[in-house]
Tab-separated table of C-alpha atoms in Angstrom:
chain	number	residue	atom	x	y	z
A	337	ARG	CA	-58.117	13.242	2.150
A	338	ALA	CA	-56.877	9.910	0.755
A	339	ALA	CA	-54.613	11.681	-1.768
A	340	ALA	CA	-53.219	13.950	0.933
A	341	PHE	CA	-52.579	10.910	3.160
A	342	ARG	CA	-50.643	9.121	0.377
A	343	VAL	CA	-48.521	12.220	-0.259
A	344	ALA	CA	-47.767	12.535	3.446
A	345	MET	CA	-46.814	8.848	3.702
A	346	SER	CA	-44.544	9.082	0.620
A	347	HIS	CA	-42.951	12.237	1.931
A	348	THR	CA	-42.284	10.616	5.303
A	349	PHE	CA	-40.839	7.419	3.717
A	350	GLN	CA	-38.428	9.360	1.491
A	351	HIS	CA	-37.229	11.439	4.407
A	352	ARG	CA	-36.676	8.363	6.563
A	353	LEU	CA	-34.802	6.536	3.788
A	354	ASN	CA	-32.625	9.583	3.162
A	355	ALA	CA	-31.841	9.903	6.867
A	356	LEU	CA	-30.994	6.202	7.095
A	357	LEU	CA	-28.622	6.297	4.123
A	358	THR	CA	-26.975	9.484	5.402
A	359	PHE	CA	-26.402	7.877	8.806
A	360	ALA	CA	-24.972	4.685	7.225
A	361	VAL	CA	-22.545	6.572	4.981
A	362	SER	CA	-21.442	8.842	7.844
A	363	THR	CA	-20.864	5.840	10.113
A	364	LEU	CA	-18.829	4.049	7.414
A	365	ALA	CA	-16.695	7.155	6.868
A	366	VAL	CA	-16.001	7.455	10.593
A	367	LEU	CA	-15.034	3.762	10.813
A	368	CYS	CA	-12.649	4.127	7.855
A	369	LEU	CA	-11.067	7.162	9.473
A	370	LEU	CA	-10.606	5.324	12.770
A	371	ALA	CA	-9.100	2.327	10.967
A	372	SER	CA	-6.639	4.592	9.176
A	373	ILE	CA	-5.671	6.298	12.436
A	374	THR	CA	-5.011	2.992	14.205
A	375	ASP	CA	-2.534	2.032	11.454
A	376	GLU	CA	-0.405	5.023	12.399
A	377	PHE	CA	0.223	3.400	15.796
A	378	HIS	CA	1.132	0.008	14.325
A	379	ARG	CA	4.856	-0.738	14.599
A	380	SER	CA	6.443	-3.399	12.420
A	381	ASP	CA	9.834	-5.092	12.748
A	382	PRO	CA	10.524	-6.792	9.403
A	383	VAL	CA	13.656	-8.823	8.690
A	384	ALA	CA	14.962	-8.778	5.127
A	385	ASP	CA	18.066	-9.705	3.166
A	386	VAL	CA	18.731	-9.619	-0.586
A	387	ARG	CA	21.986	-10.832	-2.109
A	388	VAL	CA	23.136	-10.789	-5.715
A	389	LEU	CA	24.622	-14.195	-6.538
A	390	GLU	CA	25.838	-13.642	-10.080
A	391	ILE	CA	25.408	-11.736	-13.319
A	392	GLU	CA	23.738	-14.203	-15.648
A	393	ARG	CA	23.811	-12.014	-18.732
A	394	PHE	CA	25.199	-8.571	-19.489
A	395	ALA	CA	25.091	-7.362	-23.077
A	396	ARG	CA	24.521	-4.379	-25.300
A	397	VAL	CA	21.220	-4.638	-27.185
A	398	ASP	CA	20.162	-1.947	-29.646
A	399	ARG	CA	22.536	0.633	-28.133
A	400	ASN	CA	21.240	-0.070	-24.627
A	401	ASP	CA	22.725	-2.097	-21.781
A	402	GLU	CA	20.692	-5.084	-20.591
A	403	ALA	CA	21.466	-7.333	-17.654
A	404	TYR	CA	19.943	-10.358	-15.952
A	405	LEU	CA	20.877	-10.983	-12.335
A	406	VAL	CA	20.574	-14.046	-10.144
A	407	PHE	CA	19.773	-13.130	-6.538
A	408	SER	CA	18.293	-14.520	-3.334
A	409	VAL	CA	15.474	-13.063	-1.221
A	410	ASP	CA	15.092	-13.873	2.465
A	411	ALA	CA	12.454	-11.793	4.265
A	412	ASP	CA	9.994	-12.081	7.132
A	413	LEU	CA	7.294	-9.423	6.682
A	414	ARG	CA	4.635	-10.867	8.986
A	415	SER	CA	4.936	-7.955	11.399
A	416	CYS	CA	3.820	-5.588	8.611
A	417	PHE	CA	0.323	-7.067	8.746
A	418	SER	CA	-2.308	-5.518	10.996
A	419	TRP	CA	-6.049	-6.074	11.200
A	420	ASN	CA	-6.457	-3.338	8.565
A	421	THR	CA	-3.943	-4.774	6.048
A	422	LYS	CA	-5.296	-6.203	2.821
A	423	GLN	CA	-2.042	-7.259	1.128
A	424	LEU	CA	1.631	-6.420	0.553
A	425	PHE	CA	3.262	-5.626	-2.760
A	426	VAL	CA	6.927	-6.655	-2.532
A	427	SER	CA	9.497	-5.716	-5.171
A	428	VAL	CA	13.242	-5.917	-5.735
A	429	GLN	CA	14.773	-2.873	-7.386
A	430	ALA	CA	18.183	-2.044	-8.806
A	431	GLU	CA	19.488	1.447	-8.015
A	432	TYR	CA	22.464	3.151	-9.619
A	433	GLU	CA	23.689	6.650	-10.340
A	434	ILE	CA	24.825	8.048	-13.670
A	435	ASP	CA	26.239	11.365	-14.864
A	436	HIS	CA	23.821	12.978	-17.315
A	437	PRO	CA	25.387	15.584	-19.629
A	438	ARG	CA	22.503	18.027	-19.100
A	439	GLN	CA	20.795	17.082	-15.829
A	440	GLY	CA	23.885	16.184	-13.817
A	441	ARG	CA	23.929	13.321	-11.327
A	442	LEU	CA	20.827	11.132	-11.630
A	443	THR	CA	19.609	8.102	-9.694
A	444	ASN	CA	17.916	5.384	-11.732
A	445	VAL	CA	15.580	2.872	-10.082
A	446	VAL	CA	14.580	-0.226	-12.063
A	447	SER	CA	12.148	-2.861	-10.758
A	448	ILE	CA	13.381	-6.364	-11.626
A	449	TRP	CA	11.184	-8.680	-9.489
A	450	ASP	CA	7.938	-8.498	-7.519
A	451	ARG	CA	5.409	-10.556	-5.616
A	452	VAL	CA	1.981	-9.981	-4.055
A	453	VAL	CA	1.565	-11.285	-0.477
A	454	GLU	CA	-2.119	-11.682	0.332
A	455	SER	CA	-1.948	-13.047	3.885
A	456	LYS	CA	0.228	-13.002	6.965
A	457	GLU	CA	0.939	-16.724	6.615
A	458	LYS	CA	2.539	-16.117	3.194
A	459	ALA	CA	4.643	-13.144	4.338
A	460	VAL	CA	7.757	-15.261	4.913
A	461	LEU	CA	9.696	-15.146	1.642
A	462	ARG	CA	12.390	-17.761	1.092
A	463	VAL	CA	13.649	-17.518	-2.477
A	464	PRO	CA	17.137	-19.041	-2.650
A	465	ARG	CA	17.624	-18.337	-6.351
A	466	ALA	CA	15.574	-15.848	-8.339
A	467	ARG	CA	16.034	-14.288	-11.757
A	468	ASN	CA	14.803	-11.053	-13.262
A	469	LYS	CA	11.104	-11.003	-14.027
A	470	TYR	CA	11.695	-7.689	-15.790
A	471	LYS	CA	14.698	-6.483	-17.757
A	472	LEU	CA	17.381	-4.429	-16.087
A	473	LYS	CA	17.740	-2.073	-19.014
A	474	ASP	CA	19.684	1.164	-19.153
A	475	ARG	CA	19.030	3.592	-21.983
A	476	GLY	CA	22.553	4.010	-23.207
A	477	HIS	CA	25.672	2.157	-22.139
A	478	HIS	CA	26.323	3.360	-18.594
A	479	LEU	CA	26.338	0.058	-16.695
A	480	ARG	CA	29.882	-1.104	-17.512
A	481	GLY	CA	32.048	-0.736	-14.419
A	482	LEU	CA	29.150	0.807	-12.467
A	483	PRO	CA	28.209	-0.193	-8.888
A	484	VAL	CA	24.547	-1.141	-8.462
A	485	ASN	CA	22.669	-1.540	-5.177
A	486	VAL	CA	19.593	-3.718	-4.678
A	487	THR	CA	16.544	-2.567	-2.715
A	488	LEU	CA	13.720	-4.611	-1.228
A	489	GLN	CA	10.590	-2.454	-1.051
A	490	TRP	CA	7.147	-3.384	0.188
A	491	ASN	CA	3.936	-1.364	-0.072
A	492	VAL	CA	1.369	-2.001	2.659
A	493	MET	CA	-2.092	-1.805	1.090
A	494	PRO	CA	-4.803	-1.329	3.734
A	495	ILE	CA	-8.484	-2.114	3.647
A	496	ALA	CA	-9.121	1.552	4.435
A	497	GLY	CA	-6.601	4.371	4.572
A	498	ARG	CA	-3.433	5.354	2.787
A	499	VAL	CA	-0.772	3.094	1.290
A	500	ARG	CA	2.462	2.993	3.285
A	501	SER	CA	5.878	2.058	1.865
A	502	GLU	CA	9.046	0.764	3.475
A	503	LYS	CA	12.310	-0.433	2.025
A	504	ARG	CA	15.755	-1.821	2.807
A	505	VAL	CA	18.814	-1.044	0.694
A	506	PHE	CA	21.553	-3.670	0.318
A	507	GLU	CA	24.957	-3.589	-1.261
A	508	GLY	CA	24.802	-5.095	-4.714
A	509	ILE	CA	27.551	-5.624	-7.256
A	510	THR	CA	29.776	-3.753	-9.655
A	511	PHE	CA	29.232	-4.557	-13.299
A	512	PRO	CA	32.319	-5.686	-15.233
A	513	ASN	CA	34.008	-3.495	-17.794
A	514	GLU	CA	33.243	-6.062	-20.507
A	515	TYR	CA	29.965	-7.610	-21.583
A	516	ILE	CA	29.255	-11.246	-20.771
A	517	SER	CA	26.727	-13.613	-22.323
A	518	ALA	CA	24.518	-16.327	-20.914
A	519	GLU	CA	26.153	-19.045	-23.038
A	520	PRO	CA	28.633	-20.990	-20.873
A	521	ASN	CA	31.993	-22.193	-22.173
A	522	GLU	CA	34.024	-24.952	-20.666
A	523	ARG	CA	37.009	-23.883	-18.600
A	524	PRO	CA	40.144	-25.986	-18.156
A	525	ASP	CA	38.834	-27.314	-14.852
A	526	GLY	CA	35.581	-28.458	-16.505
A	527	ARG	CA	33.375	-25.875	-14.830
A	528	PRO	CA	31.167	-23.560	-16.945
A	529	SER	CA	32.239	-19.959	-17.409
A	530	ARG	CA	30.685	-16.909	-19.031
A	531	ARG	CA	31.825	-15.974	-22.515
A	532	ARG	CA	33.018	-12.401	-22.900
A	533	LEU	CA	31.711	-10.316	-25.765
A	534	ASP	CA	33.221	-7.510	-27.756
A	535	PRO	CA	31.811	-4.246	-26.268
A	536	ASN	CA	31.625	-2.642	-29.706
A	537	ALA	CA	30.018	-5.599	-31.455
A	538	PRO	CA	26.390	-4.941	-32.444
A	539	HIS	CA	23.653	-7.181	-31.137
A	540	ARG	CA	22.519	-9.769	-33.667
A	541	ALA	CA	19.532	-12.019	-33.518
A	542	PRO	CA	20.198	-15.754	-33.971
A	543	GLU	CA	19.902	-16.959	-37.527
A	544	PRO	CA	16.778	-19.080	-38.143
A	545	LYS	CA	17.258	-22.764	-38.909
A	546	PRO	CA	16.454	-23.785	-42.514
A	547	ARG	CA	13.090	-25.470	-42.843
A	548	ARG	CA	12.739	-28.770	-44.656
A	549	ASN	CA	9.772	-29.354	-46.879
A	550	ALA	CA	7.393	-32.303	-46.612
A	551	ALA	CA	8.929	-34.133	-49.597
A	552	GLU	CA	12.401	-34.251	-48.019
A	553	THR	CA	10.964	-35.465	-44.716
A	554	LYS	CA	8.940	-38.218	-46.460
A	555	GLY	CA	12.034	-39.307	-48.423
A	556	GLU	CA	14.081	-39.659	-45.236
A	557	ARG	CA	11.367	-41.809	-43.648
A	558	LYS	CA	11.260	-44.133	-46.696
A	559	SER	CA	15.056	-44.555	-46.679
A	560	GLU	CA	14.908	-45.517	-43.003
A	561	LEU	CA	12.303	-48.197	-43.781
């Protein structure tokens, strides 16, 4: 009888634990579903503006076009937060179209800057002067004389549910027909200007400075004394 009683007690405990876990998981799934549904009724009214201030560098590197832009970001994304929002992933992208010889007209999207916003209090972005975090690189040499738009995109990452994305497209700039470098030259009025490069000139790495050995350095110190 004692053995039968222990088996009955064990059987009852396992069944109760299984029922409890099943109820907890089912309740959690229902709560996640309800949280995801409530996000569909959330309406946001973000304010955003991105402006390209200048082309800092535009050159041909290893048969590819590379560019660094200076731009400003002014955005208020606080309305994108709801009680189910974990964080926002904000990025600035460059968009341009090229004519591919085989695939026709293509749209290229290159991410050049991003930021993670973890709270509603930090969702006001005031960046008066930003530079590429990532290269604006085109495989080939299509950027000369090409208009490029800038896009501010933010992905709303919820605690539970699907990721939602929104974006705003702004008019960017048109790249010049000649390459420009980041090394300023003095203009007649004393203000810095960008030096123009030969479009057909290959990219060359800067030559390393000659190293001086320890004997030469010690001799210079003795002469100074």
